[in-house]
Tab-separated table of C-alpha atoms in Angstrom:
chain	number	residue	atom	x	y	z
K	1	UNK	CA	0.010	-0.045	-0.014
K	2	UNK	CA	1.209	3.498	-0.732
K	3	UNK	CA	2.614	5.214	2.350
K	4	UNK	CA	0.452	8.308	1.921
K	5	UNK	CA	-2.763	6.238	1.496
K	6	UNK	CA	-2.429	4.478	4.882
K	7	UNK	CA	-4.759	5.925	7.481
K	8	UNK	CA	-2.002	5.801	10.081
K	9	UNK	CA	0.429	7.846	8.012
K	10	UNK	CA	-0.639	10.949	9.816
K	11	UNK	CA	0.808	9.543	13.040
K	12	UNK	CA	4.050	8.655	11.225
K	13	UNK	CA	4.471	12.118	9.778
K	14	UNK	CA	3.572	13.871	13.008
K	15	UNK	CA	6.086	11.731	14.928
K	16	UNK	CA	8.911	12.453	12.515
K	17	UNK	CA	7.897	16.128	12.374
K	18	UNK	CA	8.289	16.128	16.211
K	19	UNK	CA	11.696	14.365	15.960
K	20	UNK	CA	13.066	16.919	13.519
K	21	UNK	CA	11.310	19.914	15.083
K	22	UNK	CA	12.512	19.007	18.604
K	23	UNK	CA	16.032	18.592	17.375
K	24	UNK	CA	15.872	21.871	15.381
K	25	UNK	CA	14.511	23.801	18.389
K	26	UNK	CA	17.359	22.401	20.692
K	27	UNK	CA	19.937	23.301	18.013
K	28	UNK	CA	18.465	26.770	17.703
K	29	UNK	CA	18.580	27.245	21.472
K	30	UNK	CA	22.282	26.197	21.605
K	31	UNK	CA	23.040	28.629	18.739
K	32	UNK	CA	21.184	31.479	20.587
K	33	UNK	CA	23.067	30.732	23.802
K	34	UNK	CA	26.329	30.710	21.817
K	35	UNK	CA	25.500	34.099	20.308
K	36	UNK	CA	24.511	35.561	23.641
K	37	UNK	CA	27.806	34.347	25.150
K	38	UNK	CA	29.713	35.988	22.216
K	39	UNK	CA	27.989	39.246	23.025
K	40	UNK	CA	28.688	38.906	26.753
K	41	UNK	CA	32.382	38.116	26.088
K	42	UNK	CA	32.684	41.132	23.767
K	43	UNK	CA	31.109	43.471	26.384
K	44	UNK	CA	33.346	42.097	29.123
K	45	UNK	CA	36.417	42.471	26.933
K	46	UNK	CA	35.612	46.067	26.374
K	47	UNK	CA	34.998	46.662	30.088
K	48	UNK	CA	38.355	44.910	30.940
K	49	UNK	CA	40.172	47.069	28.384
K	50	UNK	CA	38.607	50.190	29.752
K	51	UNK	CA	39.465	49.158	33.253
K	52	UNK	CA	43.102	48.523	32.295
K	53	UNK	CA	43.346	51.867	30.559
K	54	UNK	CA	41.888	53.744	33.459
K	55	UNK	CA	44.080	51.974	36.065
K	56	UNK	CA	47.118	52.758	33.872
K	57	UNK	CA	46.057	56.370	33.610
K	58	UNK	CA	45.460	56.713	37.357
K	59	UNK	CA	48.823	55.127	38.206
K	60	UNK	CA	50.525	57.548	35.808
K	61	UNK	CA	48.662	60.517	37.507
K	62	UNK	CA	49.644	59.321	40.943
K	63	UNK	CA	53.300	58.825	39.747
K	64	UNK	CA	53.511	62.401	38.371
K	65	UNK	CA	51.825	63.714	41.458
K	66	UNK	CA	54.427	61.874	43.599
K	67	UNK	CA	57.184	63.202	41.384
K	68	UNK	CA	55.803	66.712	41.757
K	69	UNK	CA	55.589	66.443	45.456
K	70	UNK	CA	59.217	65.305	45.576
K	71	UNK	CA	60.306	68.276	43.578
S	1	UNK	CA	34.635	32.078	19.953
S	2	UNK	CA	37.300	31.613	22.686
S	3	UNK	CA	37.956	34.366	25.268
S	4	UNK	CA	40.559	36.980	24.723
S	5	UNK	CA	42.477	35.977	27.881
S	6	UNK	CA	43.171	32.336	26.730
S	7	UNK	CA	46.897	31.543	26.267
S	8	UNK	CA	47.731	30.779	22.599
S	9	UNK	CA	48.250	27.028	23.123
S	10	UNK	CA	44.865	26.695	24.956
S	11	UNK	CA	43.174	28.759	22.282
S	12	UNK	CA	44.559	26.519	19.563
S	13	UNK	CA	43.379	23.399	21.466
S	14	UNK	CA	39.869	24.914	21.897
S	15	UNK	CA	39.762	25.842	18.232
S	16	UNK	CA	40.709	22.334	17.067
S	17	UNK	CA	38.098	20.853	19.495
S	18	UNK	CA	35.485	23.128	18.006
S	19	UNK	CA	36.465	22.020	14.475
S	20	UNK	CA	36.070	18.364	15.536
S	21	UNK	CA	32.636	19.209	16.927
S	22	UNK	CA	31.611	20.806	13.758
S	23	UNK	CA	32.823	17.869	11.699
S	24	UNK	CA	30.851	15.471	13.883
S	25	UNK	CA	27.745	17.675	13.418
S	26	UNK	CA	28.122	17.624	9.684
S	27	UNK	CA	28.585	13.801	9.728
S	28	UNK	CA	25.488	13.455	12.010
S	29	UNK	CA	23.437	15.616	9.641
S	30	UNK	CA	24.449	13.500	6.684
S	31	UNK	CA	23.649	10.299	8.539
S	32	UNK	CA	20.279	11.728	9.608
S	33	UNK	CA	19.308	12.388	6.080
S	34	UNK	CA	20.348	8.799	5.050
S	35	UNK	CA	18.475	7.402	8.042
S	36	UNK	CA	15.313	9.219	6.977
S	37	UNK	CA	15.618	7.739	3.461
S	38	UNK	CA	16.069	4.249	4.961
S	39	UNK	CA	13.050	4.654	7.234
S	40	UNK	CA	10.696	6.071	4.588
S	41	UNK	CA	11.881	4.245	1.423
S	42	UNK	CA	13.732	1.105	2.247
S	43	UNK	CA	12.103	-0.132	5.488
S	44	UNK	CA	9.107	-2.483	5.033
S	45	UNK	CA	5.805	-1.344	6.346
S	46	UNK	CA	4.387	-3.119	9.450
S	47	UNK	CA	1.309	-5.241	9.712
S	48	UNK	CA	-1.997	-3.985	11.059
S	49	UNK	CA	-1.114	-5.206	14.545
S	50	UNK	CA	2.037	-3.027	14.739
S	51	UNK	CA	0.297	0.105	13.347
S	52	UNK	CA	0.718	-0.368	9.600
S	53	UNK	CA	2.801	2.578	8.277
S	54	UNK	CA	3.040	4.042	11.751
S	55	UNK	CA	5.379	1.158	12.628
S	56	UNK	CA	8.109	3.181	10.960
S	57	UNK	CA	8.069	5.369	14.036
S	58	UNK	CA	9.843	2.464	15.822
S	59	UNK	CA	13.255	3.247	14.307
S	60	UNK	CA	13.536	6.830	15.744
S	61	UNK	CA	11.386	5.982	18.804
S	62	UNK	CA	13.851	3.333	19.953
S	63	UNK	CA	16.919	5.430	18.999
S	64	UNK	CA	15.451	8.278	21.057
S	65	UNK	CA	14.895	5.969	23.980
S	66	UNK	CA	18.488	4.690	23.598
S	67	UNK	CA	19.677	8.230	24.176
S	68	UNK	CA	17.114	9.203	26.643
S	69	UNK	CA	18.246	6.415	28.926
S	70	UNK	CA	21.907	6.307	27.844
S	71	UNK	CA	22.203	10.018	28.682
S	72	UNK	CA	21.195	9.196	32.321
S	73	UNK	CA	23.964	6.624	32.497
S	74	UNK	CA	26.474	9.168	31.168
S	75	UNK	CA	25.162	11.655	33.719
S	76	UNK	CA	25.620	9.123	36.549
S	77	UNK	CA	29.034	8.099	35.254
S	78	UNK	CA	30.192	11.711	35.175
S	79	UNK	CA	28.679	12.131	38.616
S	80	UNK	CA	30.802	9.321	39.953
S	81	UNK	CA	33.940	10.787	38.269
S	82	UNK	CA	33.111	14.214	39.779
S	83	UNK	CA	32.799	12.811	43.275
S	84	UNK	CA	36.198	10.951	42.783
S	85	UNK	CA	38.050	13.883	41.342
S	86	UNK	CA	36.139	17.059	42.275
S	87	UNK	CA	36.989	18.236	38.800
S	88	UNK	CA	34.145	20.533	37.498
S	89	UNK	CA	34.733	19.354	33.953
S	90	UNK	CA	32.889	16.105	34.891
S	91	UNK	CA	30.074	18.163	36.305
S	92	UNK	CA	29.629	20.001	33.065
S	93	UNK	CA	29.521	16.824	31.048
S	94	UNK	CA	26.854	15.445	33.515
S	95	UNK	CA	24.792	18.696	33.200
S	96	UNK	CA	25.008	18.632	29.396
S	97	UNK	CA	24.168	15.052	29.203
S	98	UNK	CA	21.072	15.494	31.397
S	99	UNK	CA	19.875	18.408	29.321
S	100	UNK	CA	20.160	16.483	26.130
S	101	UNK	CA	18.509	13.459	27.944
S	102	UNK	CA	15.371	15.630	28.535
S	103	UNK	CA	15.090	16.322	24.794
S	104	UNK	CA	15.303	12.659	23.872
S	105	UNK	CA	13.110	11.270	26.623
S	106	UNK	CA	10.549	13.807	25.621
S	107	UNK	CA	10.700	12.710	21.993
S	108	UNK	CA	10.469	9.060	23.143
S	109	UNK	CA	7.329	9.732	25.132
S	110	UNK	CA	5.628	11.801	22.367
S	111	UNK	CA	6.519	9.431	19.549
S	112	UNK	CA	5.374	6.472	21.755
S	113	UNK	CA	1.994	8.125	22.242
S	114	UNK	CA	1.709	8.670	18.423
S	115	UNK	CA	2.540	5.000	17.797
S	116	UNK	CA	0.363	3.805	20.679
S	117	UNK	CA	-2.769	5.466	19.338
S	118	UNK	CA	-3.075	3.259	16.119
S	119	UNK	CA	-1.714	0.065	17.806
S	120	UNK	CA	-3.303	0.166	21.261
S	121	UNK	CA	-6.129	2.466	20.459
S	122	UNK	CA	-4.975	4.681	23.256
S	123	UNK	CA	-2.622	7.604	23.569
S	124	UNK	CA	-1.403	6.535	26.983
S	125	UNK	CA	-1.883	3.709	29.536
S	126	UNK	CA	-0.519	3.523	33.048
S	127	UNK	CA	1.565	0.550	32.235
S	128	UNK	CA	4.732	0.047	34.339
S	129	UNK	CA	7.099	0.754	31.494
S	130	UNK	CA	5.244	3.868	30.299
S	131	UNK	CA	4.821	5.099	33.841
S	132	UNK	CA	8.489	4.623	34.605
S	133	UNK	CA	9.452	6.447	31.422
S	134	UNK	CA	7.228	9.401	32.466
S	135	UNK	CA	8.851	9.293	35.902
S	136	UNK	CA	12.235	9.389	34.258
S	137	UNK	CA	11.295	12.448	32.298
S	138	UNK	CA	10.184	14.154	35.572
S	139	UNK	CA	13.428	13.080	37.227
S	140	UNK	CA	15.433	14.694	34.443
S	141	UNK	CA	13.448	17.928	34.845
S	142	UNK	CA	13.941	17.772	38.609
S	143	UNK	CA	17.714	17.336	38.072
S	144	UNK	CA	17.845	20.493	36.039
S	145	UNK	CA	15.704	22.268	38.631
S	146	UNK	CA	17.964	21.206	41.424
S	147	UNK	CA	20.941	22.506	39.545
S	148	UNK	CA	19.184	25.863	38.930
S	149	UNK	CA	18.379	26.171	42.646
S	150	UNK	CA	21.929	25.957	44.011
S	151	UNK	CA	24.290	28.843	43.684
S	152	UNK	CA	27.651	27.437	44.919
S	153	UNK	CA	29.242	25.463	42.021
S	154	UNK	CA	30.859	22.791	44.232
S	155	UNK	CA	27.777	22.205	46.229
S	156	UNK	CA	25.647	22.128	43.146
S	157	UNK	CA	27.960	19.579	41.492
S	158	UNK	CA	27.970	17.420	44.565
S	159	UNK	CA	24.264	17.339	44.999
S	160	UNK	CA	23.632	16.779	41.271
S	161	UNK	CA	26.157	14.014	41.189
S	162	UNK	CA	24.385	12.143	43.950
S	163	UNK	CA	21.005	12.685	42.370
S	164	UNK	CA	22.254	11.653	38.969
S	165	UNK	CA	23.648	8.393	40.330
S	166	UNK	CA	20.475	7.538	42.211
S	167	UNK	CA	18.300	8.511	39.193
S	168	UNK	CA	20.228	6.239	36.875
S	169	UNK	CA	18.872	3.190	38.819
S	170	UNK	CA	15.587	3.677	36.932
S	171	UNK	CA	17.350	2.831	33.624
S	172	UNK	CA	17.892	-0.935	34.221
S	173	UNK	CA	14.530	-1.063	35.941
S	174	UNK	CA	12.873	0.397	32.846
S	175	UNK	CA	14.689	-2.119	30.599
S	176	UNK	CA	13.664	-5.041	32.723
S	177	UNK	CA	10.071	-4.125	33.407
S	178	UNK	CA	8.639	-5.069	30.086
S	179	UNK	CA	10.649	-8.309	30.210
S	180	UNK	CA	9.687	-9.659	33.567
S	181	UNK	CA	6.289	-8.144	34.170
S	182	UNK	CA	2.998	-8.251	32.243
S	183	UNK	CA	3.250	-5.073	30.027
S	184	UNK	CA	1.547	-3.707	26.988
S	185	UNK	CA	4.876	-2.371	25.672
S	186	UNK	CA	6.680	-4.867	23.529
S	187	UNK	CA	10.226	-5.910	24.341
S	188	UNK	CA	11.921	-5.806	20.962
S	189	UNK	CA	15.161	-7.548	22.117
S	190	UNK	CA	15.590	-10.466	24.429
S	191	UNK	CA	13.022	-12.737	26.018
S	192	UNK	CA	9.891	-11.496	27.788
S	193	UNK	CA	7.174	-13.136	29.776
S	194	UNK	CA	4.324	-12.129	27.439
S	195	UNK	CA	5.875	-11.713	23.964
S	196	UNK	CA	2.853	-13.052	22.145
S	197	UNK	CA	0.380	-10.779	23.799
S	198	UNK	CA	2.424	-7.602	23.411
S	199	UNK	CA	1.940	-7.347	19.612
S	200	UNK	CA	5.611	-7.732	18.982
S	201	UNK	CA	6.474	-7.638	15.259
S	202	UNK	CA	9.951	-9.347	15.295
S	203	UNK	CA	12.906	-7.466	13.936
S	204	UNK	CA	13.885	-8.899	10.531
S	205	UNK	CA	17.446	-8.597	9.295
S	206	UNK	CA	16.358	-5.761	7.028
S	207	UNK	CA	14.809	-3.821	9.925
S	208	UNK	CA	17.746	-4.649	12.083
S	209	UNK	CA	20.260	-2.988	9.750
S	210	UNK	CA	18.142	0.189	9.558
S	211	UNK	CA	17.716	0.149	13.323
S	212	UNK	CA	21.401	-0.142	13.812
S	213	UNK	CA	22.025	2.729	11.419
S	214	UNK	CA	19.482	4.822	13.239
S	215	UNK	CA	21.064	4.016	16.606
S	216	UNK	CA	24.486	5.015	15.280
S	217	UNK	CA	23.086	8.250	13.820
S	218	UNK	CA	21.472	9.196	17.127
S	219	UNK	CA	24.579	8.377	18.983
S	220	UNK	CA	26.512	10.680	16.763
S	221	UNK	CA	23.909	13.437	17.203
S	222	UNK	CA	24.255	12.994	20.981
S	223	UNK	CA	28.029	13.267	20.873
S	224	UNK	CA	27.706	16.439	18.714
S	225	UNK	CA	25.173	18.005	21.048
S	226	UNK	CA	27.160	16.984	24.164
S	227	UNK	CA	30.412	18.475	22.940
S	228	UNK	CA	28.650	21.759	21.905
S	229	UNK	CA	26.769	21.980	25.182
S	230	UNK	CA	29.813	21.315	27.311
S	231	UNK	CA	31.720	24.017	25.400
S	232	UNK	CA	28.947	26.462	26.171
S	233	UNK	CA	29.046	25.567	29.813
S	234	UNK	CA	32.790	26.013	29.820
S	235	UNK	CA	32.447	29.439	28.280
S	236	UNK	CA	29.681	30.374	30.837
S	237	UNK	CA	32.024	29.395	33.706
S	238	UNK	CA	34.959	31.342	32.158
S	239	UNK	CA	32.778	34.388	31.784
S	240	UNK	CA	31.513	34.114	35.404
S	241	UNK	CA	35.138	33.869	36.647
S	242	UNK	CA	36.190	36.868	34.618
S	243	UNK	CA	33.271	38.875	35.840
S	244	UNK	CA	33.993	37.952	39.480
S	245	UNK	CA	37.700	38.981	38.902
S	246	UNK	CA	36.556	42.311	37.409
S	247	UNK	CA	34.189	43.049	40.351
S	248	UNK	CA	37.054	42.196	42.752
S	249	UNK	CA	39.417	44.485	40.992
S	250	UNK	CA	37.106	47.514	41.029
């Protein structure tokens, strides 16, 4: 009998739709989490760089202030 | 993808690991396509007792169950290794495996219902095997909820490991229940007390080859998902450590 003519084919296609759909949803969730981590890492990298720059600048300021006080 | 603070050797290692994961993913996708062709084109249709064309659900239903239950065993094994070593890498693997297990046990339950309707004329019965499978699904969800409720990583890993090990006891129980007790669910492999009444359809060599291929495909999908999820968990932990270091520094 033709697969499409069987009265139970609807259960078959629904089941395989669920398999592929479930897998696709989980893959999409992993991809979204990966993208969100990429974004978070980028923001953190910027903050870390900013932090390094500001700490360097403040140490330079305090150095020159100390030098000025010595003079 | 890797963080900026990784030393070059570690970054290269991570990159090659990610390439392997991608290659596994591509292989799994190719095998999945072949498996679908085998199921829909090559596999013989079942008789009326096993649901006619709906019998083809069997290949992915059993493969999903293989992962749904196998993932628990991996979670338990990683739990044991964590308790032995106190290495959080084992805990990440356990966590990732449990999450993937939820997906596959859900697919097993749903596809079982869709196959049960034309064969048993019921979406669900409170049979031992079905009830145990539903319980297993709930235990997976509870495992993830338990993890979500504990802040301290070491404490979370310890509790989750113990829970994972205890939860894995349901896997052999589920395997045995349709073999030693009266059950509506057929035992496809091995002897069972009521094989004739269960509507078993016998796995011919043709079906067996397709089933083996589907099992291999699903195993590869599991390995791919596990590697990807573990990497994401690693990155989450790295990020949390960097955030904590930054807060401490300011």
